[in-house]
PDB file of C-alpha atoms and ligand atoms in Angstrom:
ATOM      1  CA  MET A  17     101.971  30.002  58.706  1.00 46.00           C
ATOM      2  CA  LYS A  18      99.721  32.683  60.128  1.00 47.00           C
ATOM      3  CA  ARG A  19      99.805  34.485  56.765  1.00 48.00           C
ATOM      4  CA  LEU A  20      98.853  31.297  54.919  1.00 44.00           C
ATOM      5  CA  PHE A  21      95.932  30.792  57.306  1.00 43.00           C
ATOM      6  CA  LEU A  22      94.684  34.341  56.624  1.00 40.00           C
ATOM      7  CA  ILE A  23      94.904  33.852  52.866  1.00 40.00           C
ATOM      8  CA  LEU A  24      92.948  30.591  53.143  1.00 42.00           C
ATOM      9  CA  MET A  25      90.293  32.265  55.310  1.00 41.00           C
ATOM     10  CA  MET A  26      89.915  35.117  52.826  1.00 40.00           C
ATOM     11  CA  GLY A  27      89.474  32.614  50.021  1.00 41.00           C
ATOM     12  CA  ILE A  28      86.696  30.844  51.952  1.00 40.00           C
ATOM     13  CA  LEU A  29      84.964  34.143  52.735  1.00 37.00           C
ATOM     14  CA  CYS A  30      85.032  35.067  49.052  1.00 37.00           C
ATOM     15  CA  ILE A  31      83.188  31.947  47.987  1.00 39.00           C
ATOM     16  CA  VAL A  32      80.662  31.843  50.815  1.00 37.00           C
ATOM     17  CA  PRO A  33      77.683  34.100  50.020  1.00 41.00           C
ATOM     18  CA  CYS A  34      77.343  36.414  52.985  1.00 39.00           C
ATOM     19  CA  HIS A  35      74.944  38.975  51.558  1.00 46.00           C
ATOM     20  CA  ALA A  36      71.233  38.445  51.947  1.00 50.00           C
ATOM     21  CA  GLU A  37      68.961  40.284  49.497  1.00 49.00           C
ATOM     22  CA  SER A  38      67.483  43.419  51.020  1.00 54.00           C
ATOM     23  CA  PRO A  39      63.810  44.392  50.472  1.00 51.00           C
ATOM     24  CA  GLU A  40      64.984  47.274  48.211  1.00 52.00           C
ATOM     25  CA  GLU A  41      66.955  44.868  46.045  1.00 52.00           C
ATOM     26  CA  ARG A  42      64.005  42.504  45.778  1.00 51.00           C
ATOM     27  CA  GLU A  43      61.818  45.389  44.640  1.00 53.00           C
ATOM     28  CA  THR A  44      64.230  46.296  41.859  1.00 63.00           C
ATOM     29  CA  ALA A  45      64.492  42.704  40.599  1.00 85.00           C
ATOM     30  CA  VAL A  46      64.398  42.517  36.817  1.00 92.00           C
ATOM     31  CA  LYS A  47      60.888  41.971  35.521  1.00 93.00           C
ATOM     32  CA  GLY A  48      61.940  41.424  31.943  1.00 96.00           C
ATOM     33  CA  TYR A  49      64.116  42.474  29.042  1.00 98.00           C
ATOM     34  CA  VAL A  50      63.090  44.417  25.957  1.00 98.00           C
ATOM     35  CA  ALA A  51      64.956  45.382  22.766  1.00 98.00           C
ATOM     36  CA  LEU A  52      64.368  48.831  21.347  1.00 98.00           C
ATOM     37  CA  THR A  53      65.379  49.073  17.697  1.00 98.00           C
ATOM     38  CA  PHE A  54      65.833  52.193  15.582  1.00 98.00           C
ATOM     39  CA  ASP A  55      65.756  52.071  11.789  1.00 98.00           C
ATOM     40  CA  ASP A  56      66.888  54.370   8.984  1.00 97.00           C
ATOM     41  CA  GLY A  57      69.788  56.152  10.725  1.00 96.00           C
ATOM     42  CA  PRO A  58      72.319  57.325  11.433  1.00 96.00           C
ATOM     43  CA  SER A  59      70.837  60.799  11.383  1.00 92.00           C
ATOM     44  CA  GLY A  60      73.362  63.144  12.949  1.00 90.00           C
ATOM     45  CA  THR A  61      72.323  65.366  15.843  1.00 93.00           C
ATOM     46  CA  LEU A  62      69.106  63.461  16.462  1.00 95.00           C
ATOM     47  CA  THR A  63      70.933  60.152  16.793  1.00 97.00           C
ATOM     48  CA  GLU A  64      73.483  61.899  19.043  1.00 97.00           C
ATOM     49  CA  LYS A  65      70.642  63.133  21.241  1.00 97.00           C
ATOM     50  CA  LEU A  66      69.170  59.628  21.353  1.00 98.00           C
ATOM     51  CA  LEU A  67      72.568  58.135  22.252  1.00 98.00           C
ATOM     52  CA  ASP A  68      73.019  60.736  25.022  1.00 98.00           C
ATOM     53  CA  GLY A  69      69.626  59.850  26.525  1.00 98.00           C
ATOM     54  CA  LEU A  70      70.234  56.096  26.287  1.00 98.00           C
ATOM     55  CA  LYS A  71      73.580  56.524  28.026  1.00 98.00           C
ATOM     56  CA  LYS A  72      72.034  58.576  30.789  1.00 98.00           C
ATOM     57  CA  ARG A  73      69.428  55.847  31.339  1.00 98.00           C
ATOM     58  CA  ASN A  74      71.893  52.970  31.048  1.00 98.00           C
ATOM     59  CA  ALA A  75      69.763  51.539  28.231  1.00 98.00           C
ATOM     60  CA  ARG A  76      71.089  49.775  25.161  1.00 98.00           C
ATOM     61  CA  ALA A  77      69.466  49.593  21.731  1.00 98.00           C
ATOM     62  CA  THR A  78      69.942  48.163  18.249  1.00 98.00           C
ATOM     63  CA  PHE A  79      70.276  50.352  15.167  1.00 98.00           C
ATOM     64  CA  PHE A  80      69.482  49.101  11.667  1.00 98.00           C
ATOM     65  CA  LEU A  81      71.439  51.406   9.418  1.00 98.00           C
ATOM     66  CA  CYS A  82      71.071  52.736   5.902  1.00 97.00           C
ATOM     67  CA  GLY A  83      74.355  52.252   4.068  1.00 96.00           C
ATOM     68  CA  TYR A  84      74.253  55.586   2.256  1.00 94.00           C
ATOM     69  CA  ARG A  85      74.132  57.525   5.545  1.00 95.00           C
ATOM     70  CA  ILE A  86      76.967  55.737   7.315  1.00 96.00           C
ATOM     71  CA  GLU A  87      79.828  57.789   5.883  1.00 90.00           C
ATOM     72  CA  GLU A  88      77.997  61.056   6.560  1.00 93.00           C
ATOM     73  CA  TYR A  89      78.087  60.529  10.329  1.00 94.00           C
ATOM     74  CA  PRO A  90      81.446  59.054  11.393  1.00 91.00           C
ATOM     75  CA  GLU A  91      81.121  60.509  14.903  1.00 91.00           C
ATOM     76  CA  VAL A  92      77.860  58.604  15.444  1.00 95.00           C
ATOM     77  CA  MET A  93      79.352  55.383  14.041  1.00 95.00           C
ATOM     78  CA  ASP A  94      82.130  55.734  16.602  1.00 92.00           C
ATOM     79  CA  ARG A  95      79.683  55.875  19.459  1.00 96.00           C
ATOM     80  CA  TYR A  96      77.337  52.943  18.761  1.00 97.00           C
ATOM     81  CA  LEU A  97      79.547  50.037  19.783  1.00 96.00           C
ATOM     82  CA  ARG A  98      81.620  52.036  22.244  1.00 97.00           C
ATOM     83  CA  GLU A  99      78.434  52.708  24.224  1.00 98.00           C
ATOM     84  CA  GLY A 100      77.256  49.099  24.152  1.00 98.00           C
ATOM     85  CA  HIS A 101      74.687  49.259  21.345  1.00 98.00           C
ATOM     86  CA  GLU A 102      74.381  46.920  18.393  1.00 98.00           C
ATOM     87  CA  VAL A 103      74.264  47.830  14.708  1.00 98.00           C
ATOM     88  CA  GLY A 104      72.760  45.859  11.855  1.00 98.00           C
ATOM     89  CA  VAL A 105      72.047  46.235   8.151  1.00 98.00           C
ATOM     90  CA  HIS A 106      68.822  47.901   6.978  1.00 98.00           C
ATOM     91  CA  SER A 107      69.622  48.492   3.310  1.00 96.00           C
ATOM     92  CA  THR A 108      71.996  50.632   1.308  1.00 96.00           C
ATOM     93  CA  VAL A 109      69.410  52.989  -0.183  1.00 92.00           C
ATOM     94  CA  HIS A 110      66.274  51.872   1.674  1.00 95.00           C
ATOM     95  CA  THR A 111      64.639  49.906  -1.107  1.00 94.00           C
ATOM     96  CA  ASN A 112      62.130  47.089  -0.977  1.00 97.00           C
ATOM     97  CA  LEU A 113      64.551  44.205  -1.326  1.00 98.00           C
ATOM     98  CA  THR A 114      61.897  41.865  -2.742  1.00 98.00           C
ATOM     99  CA  LYS A 115      61.683  44.101  -5.840  1.00 97.00           C
ATOM    100  CA  LEU A 116      65.377  43.699  -6.637  1.00 97.00           C
ATOM    101  CA  SER A 117      67.160  41.072  -8.711  1.00 96.00           C
ATOM    102  CA  PRO A 118      69.260  38.494  -6.811  1.00 95.00           C
ATOM    103  CA  GLU A 119      72.433  40.371  -7.831  1.00 96.00           C
ATOM    104  CA  GLU A 120      71.018  43.667  -6.576  1.00 97.00           C
ATOM    105  CA  VAL A 121      69.984  42.144  -3.232  1.00 97.00           C
ATOM    106  CA  HIS A 122      73.484  40.719  -2.905  1.00 97.00           C
ATOM    107  CA  ARG A 123      75.110  44.068  -3.683  1.00 97.00           C
ATOM    108  CA  ASP A 124      72.768  46.037  -1.402  1.00 97.00           C
ATOM    109  CA  MET A 125      73.254  43.917   1.708  1.00 96.00           C
ATOM    110  CA  LYS A 126      76.961  43.356   1.138  1.00 96.00           C
ATOM    111  CA  GLU A 127      77.627  47.068   0.702  1.00 97.00           C
ATOM    112  CA  THR A 128      75.978  48.153   3.971  1.00 97.00           C
ATOM    113  CA  ALA A 129      77.576  45.260   5.873  1.00 98.00           C
ATOM    114  CA  GLN A 130      80.959  46.292   4.472  1.00 97.00           C
ATOM    115  CA  ARG A 131      80.456  49.944   5.439  1.00 97.00           C
ATOM    116  CA  ILE A 132      79.557  48.891   8.971  1.00 97.00           C
ATOM    117  CA  PHE A 133      82.672  46.713   9.114  1.00 97.00           C
ATOM    118  CA  ILE A 134      84.933  49.512   7.845  1.00 96.00           C
ATOM    119  CA  THR A 135      83.573  52.078  10.313  1.00 95.00           C
ATOM    120  CA  THR A 136      83.165  49.880  13.402  1.00 95.00           C
ATOM    121  CA  GLY A 137      85.625  47.022  12.841  1.00 95.00           C
ATOM    122  CA  ARG A 138      82.836  44.536  13.442  1.00 96.00           C
ATOM    123  CA  ARG A 139      80.786  42.477  10.984  1.00 97.00           C
ATOM    124  CA  PRO A 140      77.045  42.827  11.546  1.00 98.00           C
ATOM    125  CA  THR A 141      75.187  39.624  12.428  1.00 98.00           C
ATOM    126  CA  LEU A 142      71.687  41.099  12.130  1.00 98.00           C
ATOM    127  CA  MET A 143      69.683  42.690   9.341  1.00 98.00           C
ATOM    128  CA  ARG A 144      66.208  44.142   8.980  1.00 98.00           C
ATOM    129  CA  PRO A 145      64.796  44.543   5.480  1.00 98.00           C
ATOM    130  CA  PRO A 146      63.030  47.885   4.807  1.00 98.00           C
ATOM    131  CA  GLY A 147      59.303  47.566   5.482  1.00 97.00           C
ATOM    132  CA  GLY A 148      59.969  44.075   6.868  1.00 98.00           C
ATOM    133  CA  ALA A 149      59.680  42.820   3.271  1.00 98.00           C
ATOM    134  CA  TYR A 150      61.561  39.607   2.599  1.00 98.00           C
ATOM    135  CA  ASP A 151      61.431  36.641   0.252  1.00 98.00           C
ATOM    136  CA  PRO A 152      63.533  33.475  -0.171  1.00 97.00           C
ATOM    137  CA  GLN A 153      66.201  35.480  -2.008  1.00 97.00           C
ATOM    138  CA  VAL A 154      66.566  37.967   0.869  1.00 98.00           C
ATOM    139  CA  LEU A 155      66.736  35.131   3.400  1.00 98.00           C
ATOM    140  CA  SER A 156      69.318  33.250   1.393  1.00 97.00           C
ATOM    141  CA  GLU A 157      71.462  36.383   1.032  1.00 97.00           C
ATOM    142  CA  ALA A 158      71.143  37.081   4.788  1.00 98.00           C
ATOM    143  CA  LYS A 159      72.240  33.507   5.444  1.00 98.00           C
ATOM    144  CA  ALA A 160      75.226  33.849   3.117  1.00 97.00           C
ATOM    145  CA  GLU A 161      76.230  37.053   4.935  1.00 96.00           C
ATOM    146  CA  GLY A 162      75.834  35.399   8.361  1.00 97.00           C
ATOM    147  CA  MET A 163      72.930  37.603   9.461  1.00 98.00           C
ATOM    148  CA  GLY A 164      69.683  36.774  11.272  1.00 98.00           C
ATOM    149  CA  VAL A 165      66.617  38.635   9.955  1.00 98.00           C
ATOM    150  CA  ILE A 166      65.094  40.698  12.775  1.00 98.00           C
ATOM    151  CA  LEU A 167      61.553  42.020  12.435  1.00 98.00           C
ATOM    152  CA  TRP A 168      59.509  43.263  15.414  1.00 98.00           C
ATOM    153  CA  SER A 169      56.613  42.439  17.729  1.00 97.00           C
ATOM    154  CA  VAL A 170      55.557  46.003  18.637  1.00 97.00           C
ATOM    155  CA  ASP A 171      55.176  48.790  16.071  1.00 97.00           C
ATOM    156  CA  PRO A 172      53.949  52.156  17.424  1.00 95.00           C
ATOM    157  CA  GLU A 173      54.224  53.659  13.887  1.00 95.00           C
ATOM    158  CA  ASP A 174      56.333  56.535  15.164  1.00 94.00           C
ATOM    159  CA  TRP A 175      57.446  57.490  11.631  1.00 93.00           C
ATOM    160  CA  ARG A 176      53.806  58.131  10.686  1.00 92.00           C
ATOM    161  CA  LYS A 177      52.405  59.611  13.907  1.00 92.00           C
ATOM    162  CA  ARG A 178      55.203  62.104  14.563  1.00 90.00           C
ATOM    163  CA  ASN A 179      53.665  62.814  17.954  1.00 92.00           C
ATOM    164  CA  ALA A 180      55.254  61.574  21.173  1.00 95.00           C
ATOM    165  CA  SER A 181      52.039  61.013  23.131  1.00 94.00           C
ATOM    166  CA  ALA A 182      50.395  59.146  20.237  1.00 94.00           C
ATOM    167  CA  VAL A 183      53.477  56.940  19.954  1.00 94.00           C
ATOM    168  CA  LEU A 184      53.507  56.332  23.704  1.00 94.00           C
ATOM    169  CA  SER A 185      49.850  55.394  23.840  1.00 93.00           C
ATOM    170  CA  ALA A 186      50.464  52.837  21.072  1.00 92.00           C
ATOM    171  CA  MET A 187      53.187  51.248  23.204  1.00 90.00           C
ATOM    172  CA  ALA A 188      51.470  51.495  26.593  1.00 85.00           C
ATOM    173  CA  GLY A 189      50.706  48.033  27.914  1.00 88.00           C
ATOM    174  CA  ALA A 190      51.745  46.457  24.609  1.00 91.00           C
ATOM    175  CA  VAL A 191      55.294  45.580  25.553  1.00 94.00           C
ATOM    176  CA  THR A 192      56.402  42.597  27.586  1.00 94.00           C
ATOM    177  CA  HIS A 193      59.497  40.461  28.222  1.00 97.00           C
ATOM    178  CA  GLY A 194      61.175  39.360  24.985  1.00 98.00           C
ATOM    179  CA  ASP A 195      59.612  42.013  22.769  1.00 98.00           C
ATOM    180  CA  ILE A 196      61.336  43.815  19.931  1.00 98.00           C
ATOM    181  CA  VAL A 197      60.039  47.381  19.463  1.00 98.00           C
ATOM    182  CA  LEU A 198      60.309  49.108  16.092  1.00 98.00           C
ATOM    183  CA  MET A 199      61.173  52.809  16.122  1.00 98.00           C
ATOM    184  CA  HIS A 200      63.061  55.297  13.943  1.00 97.00           C
ATOM    185  CA  ASP A 201      65.609  57.925  14.941  1.00 94.00           C
ATOM    186  CA  LEU A 202      64.333  60.323  12.312  1.00 91.00           C
ATOM    187  CA  GLY A 203      62.069  62.619  14.331  1.00 93.00           C
ATOM    188  CA  GLU A 204      62.199  64.492  17.656  1.00 95.00           C
ATOM    189  CA  SER A 205      58.872  62.918  18.652  1.00 96.00           C
ATOM    190  CA  SER A 206      60.331  59.397  18.362  1.00 96.00           C
ATOM    191  CA  VAL A 207      63.302  60.256  20.560  1.00 97.00           C
ATOM    192  CA  GLU A 208      61.097  61.991  23.107  1.00 97.00           C
ATOM    193  CA  ALA A 209      58.697  59.016  23.191  1.00 96.00           C
ATOM    194  CA  ALA A 210      61.598  56.567  23.533  1.00 97.00           C
ATOM    195  CA  PHE A 211      62.938  58.364  26.623  1.00 97.00           C
ATOM    196  CA  ILE A 212      59.565  58.502  28.392  1.00 96.00           C
ATOM    197  CA  PHE A 213      58.928  54.867  27.478  1.00 97.00           C
ATOM    198  CA  ILE A 214      62.315  53.753  28.845  1.00 97.00           C
ATOM    199  CA  ASP A 215      61.805  55.693  32.096  1.00 97.00           C
ATOM    200  CA  SER A 216      58.376  54.175  32.559  1.00 96.00           C
ATOM    201  CA  LEU A 217      59.401  50.573  31.864  1.00 96.00           C
ATOM    202  CA  GLN A 218      62.589  50.824  33.900  1.00 97.00           C
ATOM    203  CA  ALA A 219      60.474  51.977  36.841  1.00 96.00           C
ATOM    204  CA  GLN A 220      58.463  48.759  36.408  1.00 95.00           C
ATOM    205  CA  GLY A 221      61.643  46.646  36.457  1.00 96.00           C
ATOM    206  CA  TYR A 222      62.371  46.204  32.752  1.00 97.00           C
ATOM    207  CA  GLN A 223      65.826  46.520  31.260  1.00 98.00           C
ATOM    208  CA  PHE A 224      66.704  47.583  27.727  1.00 98.00           C
ATOM    209  CA  VAL A 225      69.224  45.417  25.915  1.00 98.00           C
ATOM    210  CA  THR A 226      70.390  44.822  22.351  1.00 98.00           C
ATOM    211  CA  VAL A 227      68.660  42.268  20.101  1.00 98.00           C
ATOM    212  CA  SER A 228      71.555  39.808  20.415  1.00 98.00           C
ATOM    213  CA  GLU A 229      71.590  40.200  24.199  1.00 98.00           C
ATOM    214  CA  LEU A 230      67.825  39.688  24.302  1.00 98.00           C
ATOM    215  CA  SER A 231      68.077  36.407  22.393  1.00 98.00           C
ATOM    216  CA  VAL A 232      70.685  35.120  24.865  1.00 97.00           C
ATOM    217  CA  LEU A 233      68.711  36.305  27.905  1.00 97.00           C
ATOM    218  CA  CYS A 234      65.622  34.545  26.513  1.00 96.00           C
ATOM    219  CA  GLY A 235      67.594  31.373  25.795  1.00 96.00           C
ATOM    220  CA  MET A 236      67.157  31.549  22.036  1.00 96.00           C
ATOM    221  CA  GLU A 237      69.825  31.445  19.367  1.00 97.00           C
ATOM    222  CA  ILE A 238      69.812  33.670  16.284  1.00 98.00           C
ATOM    223  CA  HIS A 239      70.529  31.674  13.136  1.00 98.00           C
ATOM    224  CA  PRO A 240      71.636  33.386   9.910  1.00 98.00           C
ATOM    225  CA  GLY A 241      68.856  33.562   7.318  1.00 98.00           C
ATOM    226  CA  ARG A 242      66.054  32.930   9.852  1.00 98.00           C
ATOM    227  CA  VAL A 243      63.336  35.443  10.734  1.00 98.00           C
ATOM    228  CA  TYR A 244      62.615  36.596  14.300  1.00 98.00           C
ATOM    229  CA  ASN A 245      59.750  38.801  15.476  1.00 98.00           C
ATOM    230  CA  ASP A 246      60.440  38.508  19.191  1.00 98.00           C
ATOM    231  CA  PHE A 247      62.112  36.341  21.814  1.00 97.00           C
ATOM    232  CA  ARG A 248      59.130  35.891  24.112  1.00 94.00           C
ATOM    233  CA  ASN A 249      59.216  32.703  26.090  1.00 80.00           C
TER     234      ASN A 249
HETATM  235 ZN1   ZN B  28      63.302  51.746   7.203  1.00 88.14          ZN
END
């Protein structure tokens, strides 16, 4: 009887909140969520370095992959999902999809999606067309493949600037809750800028999540074949 009483008491204690928020905890309250996205990879040691830094910072990101590079970097493909990131389709050979015939668009998107499935065991639900170029054919193919079309709301043009401080100044003050930031894991300067940017925003109370997580956190659903630039609300 005494034992039963103790068990019941423990159950009550578990459901009664007994922990008031401390001032420190209030200070570190989440200010917002942001999705960093990296296009054109995987790119071997540079992507590995990026993944190491994201892990260290407890930040997650989304990678839009080029199909032709996937088989070159099996060790990177192994890490993406294991470390909580998300992968989506960019294109098989990085072509402007609006310049292709319907059959070519179909083949291009299907091939990269299939390579992602073979290497990760998961079917991608997101795609980003190279250059952000899409037309009704691209949208209809994305819909048929079950993928939302993810563009971006902040573009620091890291691929062109190739300079970490120039990239950072393009992002400074430009990013807020619900934003999708476009970057590329193709240059050291991009990776360097990403780390400084993450450190700075985390210090302000932002957290870095995948695109799918961001949509859920912002209360928005991603529908296949629809285009999204951000999840601001
Ligand atoms: Zn690209």
